[in-house]
Amino acid sequence: MSQFEAINTAKLKAVDAILFKGISMGNAGCPSNPIINDVTLKVREKAFFNNFFEKNGAYNQFVTLSGDGSIQPNDRVKVAGKMKIGVYVVVNHRGLKAYMEKNGTC
């Protein structure tokens, strides 16, 4: 997996976590509960979420890299012969929730 693919995967997983799992740690005042509480919705609305999470899907409008997008040397770790890269992303929770409400998914 290239660095570009790893960054895009991190963005997708961050949005997925906000939608379906919530965030257990974060700054005070940050929403921690998932936007979607119905665990079966992802399966029932499979076509919607497949489109939402596709390569250039709508999820991209709600997530950005924090800072200038450069990877710091201490955010690179070699694990089992592969490079593990840490990135920081920011998810627009309010915008994402409004989008889901508008599309009838929460």
PDB file of N, CA and C in Angstrom:
ATOM      1  N   MET A   1       0.856  -1.172   0.000  1.00  0.00           N
ATOM      2  CA  MET A   1       0.000   0.000   0.000  1.00  0.00           C
ATOM      3  C   MET A   1       0.900   1.233   0.000  1.00  0.00           C
ATOM      4  N   SER A   2       0.598   2.158  -0.869  1.00  0.00           N
ATOM      5  CA  SER A   2       1.372   3.397  -0.947  1.00  0.00           C
ATOM      6  C   SER A   2       0.983   4.340   0.195  1.00  0.00           C
ATOM      7  N   GLN A   3       1.803   5.364   0.386  1.00  0.00           N
ATOM      8  CA  GLN A   3       1.505   6.366   1.408  1.00  0.00           C
ATOM      9  C   GLN A   3       0.174   7.039   1.108  1.00  0.00           C
ATOM     10  N   PHE A   4      -0.088   7.340  -0.164  1.00  0.00           N
ATOM     11  CA  PHE A   4      -1.339   7.968  -0.585  1.00  0.00           C
ATOM     12  C   PHE A   4      -2.533   7.066  -0.238  1.00  0.00           C
ATOM     13  N   GLU A   5      -2.414   5.773  -0.528  1.00  0.00           N
ATOM     14  CA  GLU A   5      -3.500   4.834  -0.210  1.00  0.00           C
ATOM     15  C   GLU A   5      -3.703   4.718   1.299  1.00  0.00           C
ATOM     16  N   ALA A   6      -2.599   4.723   2.042  1.00  0.00           N
ATOM     17  CA  ALA A   6      -2.695   4.634   3.500  1.00  0.00           C
ATOM     18  C   ALA A   6      -3.419   5.846   4.079  1.00  0.00           C
ATOM     19  N   ILE A   7      -3.131   7.023   3.556  1.00  0.00           N
ATOM     20  CA  ILE A   7      -3.797   8.241   4.028  1.00  0.00           C
ATOM     21  C   ILE A   7      -5.283   8.191   3.706  1.00  0.00           C
ATOM     22  N   ASN A   8      -5.641   7.758   2.504  1.00  0.00           N
ATOM     23  CA  ASN A   8      -7.056   7.654   2.135  1.00  0.00           C
ATOM     24  C   ASN A   8      -7.779   6.609   2.974  1.00  0.00           C
ATOM     25  N   THR A   9      -7.106   5.511   3.287  1.00  0.00           N
ATOM     26  CA  THR A   9      -7.696   4.489   4.153  1.00  0.00           C
ATOM     27  C   THR A   9      -7.942   5.051   5.552  1.00  0.00           C
ATOM     28  N   ALA A  10      -6.989   5.834   6.057  1.00  0.00           N
ATOM     29  CA  ALA A  10      -7.155   6.453   7.377  1.00  0.00           C
ATOM     30  C   ALA A  10      -8.353   7.391   7.388  1.00  0.00           C
ATOM     31  N   LYS A  11      -8.524   8.163   6.329  1.00  0.00           N
ATOM     32  CA  LYS A  11      -9.675   9.072   6.233  1.00  0.00           C
ATOM     33  C   LYS A  11     -10.984   8.282   6.250  1.00  0.00           C
ATOM     34  N   LEU A  12     -11.056   7.242   5.434  1.00  0.00           N
ATOM     35  CA  LEU A  12     -12.269   6.422   5.358  1.00  0.00           C
ATOM     36  C   LEU A  12     -12.582   5.799   6.718  1.00  0.00           C
ATOM     37  N   LYS A  13     -11.568   5.244   7.355  1.00  0.00           N
ATOM     38  CA  LYS A  13     -11.791   4.586   8.647  1.00  0.00           C
ATOM     39  C   LYS A  13     -12.206   5.583   9.732  1.00  0.00           C
ATOM     40  N   ALA A  14     -11.698   6.808   9.646  1.00  0.00           N
ATOM     41  CA  ALA A  14     -12.091   7.826  10.621  1.00  0.00           C
ATOM     42  C   ALA A  14     -13.569   8.169  10.471  1.00  0.00           C
ATOM     43  N   VAL A  15     -14.026   8.361   9.247  1.00  0.00           N
ATOM     44  CA  VAL A  15     -15.439   8.673   9.020  1.00  0.00           C
ATOM     45  C   VAL A  15     -16.308   7.492   9.433  1.00  0.00           C
ATOM     46  N   ASP A  16     -15.894   6.277   9.076  1.00  0.00           N
ATOM     47  CA  ASP A  16     -16.643   5.070   9.451  1.00  0.00           C
ATOM     48  C   ASP A  16     -16.760   4.972  10.974  1.00  0.00           C
ATOM     49  N   ALA A  17     -15.677   5.255  11.682  1.00  0.00           N
ATOM     50  CA  ALA A  17     -15.698   5.186  13.146  1.00  0.00           C
ATOM     51  C   ALA A  17     -16.653   6.216  13.732  1.00  0.00           C
ATOM     52  N   ILE A  18     -16.629   7.427  13.212  1.00  0.00           N
ATOM     53  CA  ILE A  18     -17.534   8.475  13.702  1.00  0.00           C
ATOM     54  C   ILE A  18     -18.984   8.063  13.469  1.00  0.00           C
ATOM     55  N   LEU A  19     -19.258   7.458  12.316  1.00  0.00           N
ATOM     56  CA  LEU A  19     -20.628   7.062  11.992  1.00  0.00           C
ATOM     57  C   LEU A  19     -21.122   5.904  12.845  1.00  0.00           C
ATOM     58  N   PHE A  20     -20.325   4.853  12.987  1.00  0.00           N
ATOM     59  CA  PHE A  20     -20.831   3.601  13.528  1.00  0.00           C
ATOM     60  C   PHE A  20     -20.286   3.190  14.895  1.00  0.00           C
ATOM     61  N   LYS A  21     -19.182   3.771  15.331  1.00  0.00           N
ATOM     62  CA  LYS A  21     -18.576   3.351  16.598  1.00  0.00           C
ATOM     63  C   LYS A  21     -18.510   4.473  17.622  1.00  0.00           C
ATOM     64  N   GLY A  22     -18.346   5.684  17.150  1.00  0.00           N
ATOM     65  CA  GLY A  22     -18.098   6.792  18.053  1.00  0.00           C
ATOM     66  C   GLY A  22     -16.618   6.836  18.395  1.00  0.00           C
ATOM     67  N   ILE A  23     -16.224   7.871  19.075  1.00  0.00           N
ATOM     68  CA  ILE A  23     -14.824   8.046  19.459  1.00  0.00           C
ATOM     69  C   ILE A  23     -14.758   8.027  20.977  1.00  0.00           C
ATOM     70  N   SER A  24     -13.955   7.118  21.514  1.00  0.00           N
ATOM     71  CA  SER A  24     -13.917   6.959  22.966  1.00  0.00           C
ATOM     72  C   SER A  24     -12.993   7.957  23.641  1.00  0.00           C
ATOM     73  N   MET A  25     -12.055   8.534  22.911  1.00  0.00           N
ATOM     74  CA  MET A  25     -11.144   9.509  23.505  1.00  0.00           C
ATOM     75  C   MET A  25     -11.123  10.752  22.624  1.00  0.00           C
ATOM     76  N   GLY A  26     -10.896  11.861  23.225  1.00  0.00           N
ATOM     77  CA  GLY A  26     -10.831  13.097  22.452  1.00  0.00           C
ATOM     78  C   GLY A  26     -10.890  14.290  23.368  1.00  0.00           C
ATOM     79  N   ASN A  27     -10.946  15.438  22.784  1.00  0.00           N
ATOM     80  CA  ASN A  27     -11.022  16.665  23.564  1.00  0.00           C
ATOM     81  C   ASN A  27     -12.375  16.779  24.248  1.00  0.00           C
ATOM     82  N   ALA A  28     -12.387  17.446  25.369  1.00  0.00           N
ATOM     83  CA  ALA A  28     -13.649  17.673  26.078  1.00  0.00           C
ATOM     84  C   ALA A  28     -14.599  18.436  25.165  1.00  0.00           C
ATOM     85  N   GLY A  29     -15.833  18.022  25.145  1.00  0.00           N
ATOM     86  CA  GLY A  29     -16.828  18.680  24.310  1.00  0.00           C
ATOM     87  C   GLY A  29     -16.983  18.047  22.941  1.00  0.00           C
ATOM     88  N   CYS A  30     -16.084  17.138  22.573  1.00  0.00           N
ATOM     89  CA  CYS A  30     -16.212  16.454  21.281  1.00  0.00           C
ATOM     90  C   CYS A  30     -17.262  15.356  21.398  1.00  0.00           C
ATOM     91  N   PRO A  31     -18.127  15.225  20.399  1.00  0.00           N
ATOM     92  CA  PRO A  31     -19.119  14.144  20.438  1.00  0.00           C
ATOM     93  C   PRO A  31     -18.421  12.789  20.474  1.00  0.00           C
ATOM     94  N   SER A  32     -18.880  11.896  21.335  1.00  0.00           N
ATOM     95  CA  SER A  32     -18.239  10.598  21.444  1.00  0.00           C
ATOM     96  C   SER A  32     -19.135   9.449  20.993  1.00  0.00           C
ATOM     97  N   ASN A  33     -20.444   9.660  20.953  1.00  0.00           N
ATOM     98  CA  ASN A  33     -21.356   8.608  20.521  1.00  0.00           C
ATOM     99  C   ASN A  33     -21.387   8.529  18.997  1.00  0.00           C
ATOM    100  N   PRO A  34     -21.668   7.343  18.461  1.00  0.00           N
ATOM    101  CA  PRO A  34     -21.771   7.244  17.001  1.00  0.00           C
ATOM    102  C   PRO A  34     -22.949   8.062  16.479  1.00  0.00           C
ATOM    103  N   ILE A  35     -22.830   8.537  15.250  1.00  0.00           N
ATOM    104  CA  ILE A  35     -23.926   9.270  14.623  1.00  0.00           C
ATOM    105  C   ILE A  35     -25.078   8.322  14.342  1.00  0.00           C
ATOM    106  N   ILE A  36     -24.756   7.101  13.940  1.00  0.00           N
ATOM    107  CA  ILE A  36     -25.775   6.097  13.603  1.00  0.00           C
ATOM    108  C   ILE A  36     -25.775   5.037  14.681  1.00  0.00           C
ATOM    109  N   ASN A  37     -26.885   4.911  15.384  1.00  0.00           N
ATOM    110  CA  ASN A  37     -26.991   3.942  16.475  1.00  0.00           C
ATOM    111  C   ASN A  37     -27.494   2.581  16.024  1.00  0.00           C
ATOM    112  N   ASP A  38     -28.103   2.508  14.855  1.00  0.00           N
ATOM    113  CA  ASP A  38     -28.647   1.250  14.339  1.00  0.00           C
ATOM    114  C   ASP A  38     -27.530   0.472  13.661  1.00  0.00           C
ATOM    115  N   VAL A  39     -27.037  -0.573  14.337  1.00  0.00           N
ATOM    116  CA  VAL A  39     -25.902  -1.339  13.815  1.00  0.00           C
ATOM    117  C   VAL A  39     -26.228  -2.107  12.539  1.00  0.00           C
ATOM    118  N   THR A  40     -27.501  -2.302  12.243  1.00  0.00           N
ATOM    119  CA  THR A  40     -27.882  -3.043  11.036  1.00  0.00           C
ATOM    120  C   THR A  40     -28.022  -2.141   9.810  1.00  0.00           C
ATOM    121  N   LEU A  41     -27.992  -0.839  10.011  1.00  0.00           N
ATOM    122  CA  LEU A  41     -28.228   0.104   8.913  1.00  0.00           C
ATOM    123  C   LEU A  41     -27.178  -0.010   7.812  1.00  0.00           C
ATOM    124  N   LYS A  42     -25.934  -0.233   8.178  1.00  0.00           N
ATOM    125  CA  LYS A  42     -24.863  -0.342   7.182  1.00  0.00           C
ATOM    126  C   LYS A  42     -25.120  -1.494   6.221  1.00  0.00           C
ATOM    127  N   VAL A  43     -25.702  -2.558   6.717  1.00  0.00           N
ATOM    128  CA  VAL A  43     -26.021  -3.718   5.873  1.00  0.00           C
ATOM    129  C   VAL A  43     -27.311  -3.469   5.097  1.00  0.00           C
ATOM    130  N   ARG A  44     -28.319  -2.932   5.762  1.00  0.00           N
ATOM    131  CA  ARG A  44     -29.599  -2.680   5.094  1.00  0.00           C
ATOM    132  C   ARG A  44     -29.500  -1.635   3.998  1.00  0.00           C
ATOM    133  N   GLU A  45     -28.635  -0.643   4.183  1.00  0.00           N
ATOM    134  CA  GLU A  45     -28.446   0.431   3.208  1.00  0.00           C
ATOM    135  C   GLU A  45     -27.093   0.268   2.506  1.00  0.00           C
ATOM    136  N   LYS A  46     -26.781  -0.960   2.159  1.00  0.00           N
ATOM    137  CA  LYS A  46     -25.471  -1.301   1.594  1.00  0.00           C
ATOM    138  C   LYS A  46     -25.137  -0.456   0.359  1.00  0.00           C
ATOM    139  N   ALA A  47     -26.076  -0.280  -0.555  1.00  0.00           N
ATOM    140  CA  ALA A  47     -25.814   0.491  -1.784  1.00  0.00           C
ATOM    141  C   ALA A  47     -25.447   1.936  -1.446  1.00  0.00           C
ATOM    142  N   PHE A  48     -26.189   2.542  -0.517  1.00  0.00           N
ATOM    143  CA  PHE A  48     -25.899   3.919  -0.120  1.00  0.00           C
ATOM    144  C   PHE A  48     -24.484   4.032   0.434  1.00  0.00           C
ATOM    145  N   PHE A  49     -24.112   3.145   1.370  1.00  0.00           N
ATOM    146  CA  PHE A  49     -22.810   3.238   2.011  1.00  0.00           C
ATOM    147  C   PHE A  49     -21.683   2.823   1.074  1.00  0.00           C
ATOM    148  N   ASN A  50     -21.928   1.900   0.154  1.00  0.00           N
ATOM    149  CA  ASN A  50     -20.906   1.574  -0.844  1.00  0.00           C
ATOM    150  C   ASN A  50     -20.590   2.806  -1.687  1.00  0.00           C
ATOM    151  N   ASN A  51     -21.617   3.525  -2.114  1.00  0.00           N
ATOM    152  CA  ASN A  51     -21.412   4.755  -2.885  1.00  0.00           C
ATOM    153  C   ASN A  51     -20.754   5.835  -2.032  1.00  0.00           C
ATOM    154  N   PHE A  52     -21.206   5.984  -0.804  1.00  0.00           N
ATOM    155  CA  PHE A  52     -20.679   6.996   0.100  1.00  0.00           C
ATOM    156  C   PHE A  52     -19.182   6.798   0.346  1.00  0.00           C
ATOM    157  N   PHE A  53     -18.751   5.530   0.512  1.00  0.00           N
ATOM    158  CA  PHE A  53     -17.363   5.223   0.836  1.00  0.00           C
ATOM    159  C   PHE A  53     -16.510   4.837  -0.374  1.00  0.00           C
ATOM    160  N   GLU A  54     -17.020   4.992  -1.598  1.00  0.00           N
ATOM    161  CA  GLU A  54     -16.195   4.648  -2.749  1.00  0.00           C
ATOM    162  C   GLU A  54     -15.013   5.610  -2.856  1.00  0.00           C
ATOM    163  N   LYS A  55     -14.077   5.303  -3.754  1.00  0.00           N
ATOM    164  CA  LYS A  55     -12.801   6.037  -3.837  1.00  0.00           C
ATOM    165  C   LYS A  55     -12.961   7.560  -3.789  1.00  0.00           C
ATOM    166  N   ASN A  56     -13.809   8.118  -4.574  1.00  0.00           N
ATOM    167  CA  ASN A  56     -14.043   9.565  -4.550  1.00  0.00           C
ATOM    168  C   ASN A  56     -15.433   9.879  -4.010  1.00  0.00           C
ATOM    169  N   GLY A  57     -15.883   9.061  -3.066  1.00  0.00           N
ATOM    170  CA  GLY A  57     -17.227   9.184  -2.528  1.00  0.00           C
ATOM    171  C   GLY A  57     -17.434  10.401  -1.657  1.00  0.00           C
ATOM    172  N   ALA A  58     -18.673  10.596  -1.269  1.00  0.00           N
ATOM    173  CA  ALA A  58     -19.082  11.772  -0.498  1.00  0.00           C
ATOM    174  C   ALA A  58     -18.385  11.880   0.851  1.00  0.00           C
ATOM    175  N   TYR A  59     -17.906  10.769   1.404  1.00  0.00           N
ATOM    176  CA  TYR A  59     -17.253  10.839   2.716  1.00  0.00           C
ATOM    177  C   TYR A  59     -16.071  11.816   2.698  1.00  0.00           C
ATOM    178  N   ASN A  60     -15.437  11.975   1.535  1.00  0.00           N
ATOM    179  CA  ASN A  60     -14.265  12.839   1.412  1.00  0.00           C
ATOM    180  C   ASN A  60     -14.551  14.297   1.760  1.00  0.00           C
ATOM    181  N   GLN A  61     -15.790  14.728   1.589  1.00  0.00           N
ATOM    182  CA  GLN A  61     -16.093  16.131   1.886  1.00  0.00           C
ATOM    183  C   GLN A  61     -16.153  16.422   3.383  1.00  0.00           C
ATOM    184  N   PHE A  62     -16.096  15.389   4.208  1.00  0.00           N
ATOM    185  CA  PHE A  62     -16.213  15.563   5.655  1.00  0.00           C
ATOM    186  C   PHE A  62     -14.919  15.283   6.415  1.00  0.00           C
ATOM    187  N   VAL A  63     -13.832  14.983   5.707  1.00  0.00           N
ATOM    188  CA  VAL A  63     -12.579  14.632   6.379  1.00  0.00           C
ATOM    189  C   VAL A  63     -11.400  15.283   5.669  1.00  0.00           C
ATOM    190  N   THR A  64     -10.486  15.814   6.473  1.00  0.00           N
ATOM    191  CA  THR A  64      -9.273  16.423   5.937  1.00  0.00           C
ATOM    192  C   THR A  64      -8.089  16.000   6.801  1.00  0.00           C
ATOM    193  N   LEU A  65      -6.913  16.131   6.229  1.00  0.00           N
ATOM    194  CA  LEU A  65      -5.704  15.906   7.015  1.00  0.00           C
ATOM    195  C   LEU A  65      -5.484  17.105   7.917  1.00  0.00           C
ATOM    196  N   SER A  66      -5.006  16.841   9.108  1.00  0.00           N
ATOM    197  CA  SER A  66      -4.669  17.914  10.027  1.00  0.00           C
ATOM    198  C   SER A  66      -3.312  18.477   9.618  1.00  0.00           C
ATOM    199  N   GLY A  67      -3.164  19.745   9.641  1.00  0.00           N
ATOM    200  CA  GLY A  67      -1.895  20.376   9.264  1.00  0.00           C
ATOM    201  C   GLY A  67      -1.729  20.403   7.757  1.00  0.00           C
ATOM    202  N   ASP A  68      -0.488  20.335   7.313  1.00  0.00           N
ATOM    203  CA  ASP A  68      -0.216  20.434   5.881  1.00  0.00           C
ATOM    204  C   ASP A  68      -0.205  19.084   5.177  1.00  0.00           C
ATOM    205  N   GLY A  69      -0.453  18.013   5.905  1.00  0.00           N
ATOM    206  CA  GLY A  69      -0.508  16.687   5.299  1.00  0.00           C
ATOM    207  C   GLY A  69       0.815  15.970   5.242  1.00  0.00           C
ATOM    208  N   SER A  70       1.893  16.617   5.692  1.00  0.00           N
ATOM    209  CA  SER A  70       3.186  15.945   5.671  1.00  0.00           C
ATOM    210  C   SER A  70       3.269  14.947   6.823  1.00  0.00           C
ATOM    211  N   ILE A  71       3.998  13.873   6.578  1.00  0.00           N
ATOM    212  CA  ILE A  71       4.172  12.821   7.587  1.00  0.00           C
ATOM    213  C   ILE A  71       5.474  13.099   8.332  1.00  0.00           C
ATOM    214  N   GLN A  72       5.391  13.251   9.634  1.00  0.00           N
ATOM    215  CA  GLN A  72       6.566  13.518  10.454  1.00  0.00           C
ATOM    216  C   GLN A  72       7.397  12.237  10.616  1.00  0.00           C
ATOM    217  N   PRO A  73       8.709  12.355  10.737  1.00  0.00           N
ATOM    218  CA  PRO A  73       9.559  11.165  10.870  1.00  0.00           C
ATOM    219  C   PRO A  73       9.161  10.261  12.032  1.00  0.00           C
ATOM    220  N   ASN A  74       8.721  10.835  13.159  1.00  0.00           N
ATOM    221  CA  ASN A  74       8.332  10.005  14.303  1.00  0.00           C
ATOM    222  C   ASN A  74       6.960   9.352  14.124  1.00  0.00           C
ATOM    223  N   ASP A  75       6.253   9.667  13.013  1.00  0.00           N
ATOM    224  CA  ASP A  75       4.978   9.022  12.704  1.00  0.00           C
ATOM    225  C   ASP A  75       5.160   7.873  11.718  1.00  0.00           C
ATOM    226  N   ARG A  76       6.404   7.477  11.483  1.00  0.00           N
ATOM    227  CA  ARG A  76       6.728   6.337  10.618  1.00  0.00           C
ATOM    228  C   ARG A  76       7.416   5.280  11.473  1.00  0.00           C
ATOM    229  N   VAL A  77       6.877   4.077  11.468  1.00  0.00           N
ATOM    230  CA  VAL A  77       7.438   2.988  12.251  1.00  0.00           C
ATOM    231  C   VAL A  77       7.503   1.751  11.374  1.00  0.00           C
ATOM    232  N   LYS A  78       8.629   1.075  11.394  1.00  0.00           N
ATOM    233  CA  LYS A  78       8.769  -0.156  10.632  1.00  0.00           C
ATOM    234  C   LYS A  78       8.244  -1.309  11.483  1.00  0.00           C
ATOM    235  N   VAL A  79       7.274  -2.053  10.939  1.00  0.00           N
ATOM    236  CA  VAL A  79       6.655  -3.170  11.644  1.00  0.00           C
ATOM    237  C   VAL A  79       6.635  -4.369  10.701  1.00  0.00           C
ATOM    238  N   ALA A  80       7.270  -5.440  11.108  1.00  0.00           N
ATOM    239  CA  ALA A  80       7.294  -6.680  10.325  1.00  0.00           C
ATOM    240  C   ALA A  80       7.699  -6.428   8.872  1.00  0.00           C
ATOM    241  N   GLY A  81       8.722  -5.612   8.682  1.00  0.00           N
ATOM    242  CA  GLY A  81       9.227  -5.336   7.348  1.00  0.00           C
ATOM    243  C   GLY A  81       8.405  -4.344   6.534  1.00  0.00           C
ATOM    244  N   LYS A  82       7.348  -3.831   7.098  1.00  0.00           N
ATOM    245  CA  LYS A  82       6.506  -2.849   6.407  1.00  0.00           C
ATOM    246  C   LYS A  82       6.536  -1.538   7.175  1.00  0.00           C
ATOM    247  N   MET A  83       6.159  -0.475   6.500  1.00  0.00           N
ATOM    248  CA  MET A  83       6.143   0.834   7.128  1.00  0.00           C
ATOM    249  C   MET A  83       4.733   1.148   7.626  1.00  0.00           C
ATOM    250  N   LYS A  84       4.621   1.494   8.895  1.00  0.00           N
ATOM    251  CA  LYS A  84       3.356   1.920   9.493  1.00  0.00           C
ATOM    252  C   LYS A  84       3.426   3.437   9.612  1.00  0.00           C
ATOM    253  N   ILE A  85       2.397   4.114   9.063  1.00  0.00           N
ATOM    254  CA  ILE A  85       2.380   5.573   9.041  1.00  0.00           C
ATOM    255  C   ILE A  85       1.215   6.076   9.879  1.00  0.00           C
ATOM    256  N   GLY A  86       1.493   7.018  10.768  1.00  0.00           N
ATOM    257  CA  GLY A  86       0.445   7.646  11.570  1.00  0.00           C
ATOM    258  C   GLY A  86       0.059   8.983  10.966  1.00  0.00           C
ATOM    259  N   VAL A  87      -1.229   9.215  10.804  1.00  0.00           N
ATOM    260  CA  VAL A  87      -1.700  10.500  10.293  1.00  0.00           C
ATOM    261  C   VAL A  87      -2.812  11.012  11.206  1.00  0.00           C
ATOM    262  N   TYR A  88      -2.958  12.315  11.231  1.00  0.00           N
ATOM    263  CA  TYR A  88      -4.022  12.951  11.992  1.00  0.00           C
ATOM    264  C   TYR A  88      -5.044  13.495  11.009  1.00  0.00           C
ATOM    265  N   VAL A  89      -6.304  13.153  11.245  1.00  0.00           N
ATOM    266  CA  VAL A  89      -7.369  13.642  10.385  1.00  0.00           C
ATOM    267  C   VAL A  89      -8.390  14.393  11.221  1.00  0.00           C
ATOM    268  N   VAL A  90      -9.128  15.266  10.557  1.00  0.00           N
ATOM    269  CA  VAL A  90     -10.192  16.027  11.194  1.00  0.00           C
ATOM    270  C   VAL A  90     -11.480  15.697  10.464  1.00  0.00           C
ATOM    271  N   VAL A  91     -12.512  15.316  11.215  1.00  0.00           N
ATOM    272  CA  VAL A  91     -13.810  14.980  10.634  1.00  0.00           C
ATOM    273  C   VAL A  91     -14.810  16.061  11.027  1.00  0.00           C
ATOM    274  N   ASN A  92     -15.527  16.565  10.033  1.00  0.00           N
ATOM    275  CA  ASN A  92     -16.578  17.553  10.262  1.00  0.00           C
ATOM    276  C   ASN A  92     -17.825  16.802  10.751  1.00  0.00           C
ATOM    277  N   HIS A  93     -17.909  16.630  12.059  1.00  0.00           N
ATOM    278  CA  HIS A  93     -18.985  15.840  12.674  1.00  0.00           C
ATOM    279  C   HIS A  93     -20.353  16.433  12.370  1.00  0.00           C
ATOM    280  N   ARG A  94     -20.500  17.731  12.563  1.00  0.00           N
ATOM    281  CA  ARG A  94     -21.803  18.369  12.327  1.00  0.00           C
ATOM    282  C   ARG A  94     -22.246  18.213  10.878  1.00  0.00           C
ATOM    283  N   GLY A  95     -21.329  18.461   9.952  1.00  0.00           N
ATOM    284  CA  GLY A  95     -21.653  18.329   8.535  1.00  0.00           C
ATOM    285  C   GLY A  95     -21.994  16.902   8.163  1.00  0.00           C
ATOM    286  N   LEU A  96     -21.250  15.949   8.710  1.00  0.00           N
ATOM    287  CA  LEU A  96     -21.496  14.535   8.446  1.00  0.00           C
ATOM    288  C   LEU A  96     -22.858  14.112   8.988  1.00  0.00           C
ATOM    289  N   LYS A  97     -23.170  14.545  10.195  1.00  0.00           N
ATOM    290  CA  LYS A  97     -24.462  14.213  10.789  1.00  0.00           C
ATOM    291  C   LYS A  97     -25.607  14.823   9.973  1.00  0.00           C
ATOM    292  N   ALA A  98     -25.457  16.077   9.556  1.00  0.00           N
ATOM    293  CA  ALA A  98     -26.489  16.736   8.756  1.00  0.00           C
ATOM    294  C   ALA A  98     -26.693  16.007   7.419  1.00  0.00           C
ATOM    295  N   TYR A  99     -25.595  15.564   6.819  1.00  0.00           N
ATOM    296  CA  TYR A  99     -25.668  14.825   5.553  1.00  0.00           C
ATOM    297  C   TYR A  99     -26.433  13.520   5.749  1.00  0.00           C
ATOM    298  N   MET A 100     -26.133  12.820   6.817  1.00  0.00           N
ATOM    299  CA  MET A 100     -26.802  11.539   7.096  1.00  0.00           C
ATOM    300  C   MET A 100     -28.294  11.775   7.378  1.00  0.00           C
ATOM    301  N   GLU A 101     -28.614  12.811   8.123  1.00  0.00           N
ATOM    302  CA  GLU A 101     -30.022  13.123   8.396  1.00  0.00           C
ATOM    303  C   GLU A 101     -30.752  13.479   7.107  1.00  0.00           C
ATOM    304  N   LYS A 102     -30.122  14.272   6.249  1.00  0.00           N
ATOM    305  CA  LYS A 102     -30.726  14.660   4.972  1.00  0.00           C
ATOM    306  C   LYS A 102     -31.007  13.448   4.075  1.00  0.00           C
ATOM    307  N   ASN A 103     -30.135  12.442   4.165  1.00  0.00           N
ATOM    308  CA  ASN A 103     -30.280  11.243   3.340  1.00  0.00           C
ATOM    309  C   ASN A 103     -31.058  10.134   4.046  1.00  0.00           C
ATOM    310  N   GLY A 104     -31.617  10.455   5.203  1.00  0.00           N
ATOM    311  CA  GLY A 104     -32.481   9.500   5.908  1.00  0.00           C
ATOM    312  C   GLY A 104     -31.774   8.304   6.497  1.00  0.00           C
ATOM    313  N   THR A 105     -30.502   8.464   6.836  1.00  0.00           N
ATOM    314  CA  THR A 105     -29.764   7.326   7.394  1.00  0.00           C
ATOM    315  C   THR A 105     -29.538   7.423   8.899  1.00  0.00           C
ATOM    316  N   CYS A 106     -30.086   8.460   9.533  1.00  0.00           N
ATOM    317  CA  CYS A 106     -29.998   8.506  10.996  1.00  0.00           C
ATOM    318  C   CYS A 106     -31.152   9.305  11.553  1.00  0.00           C
TER     319      CYS A 106
END
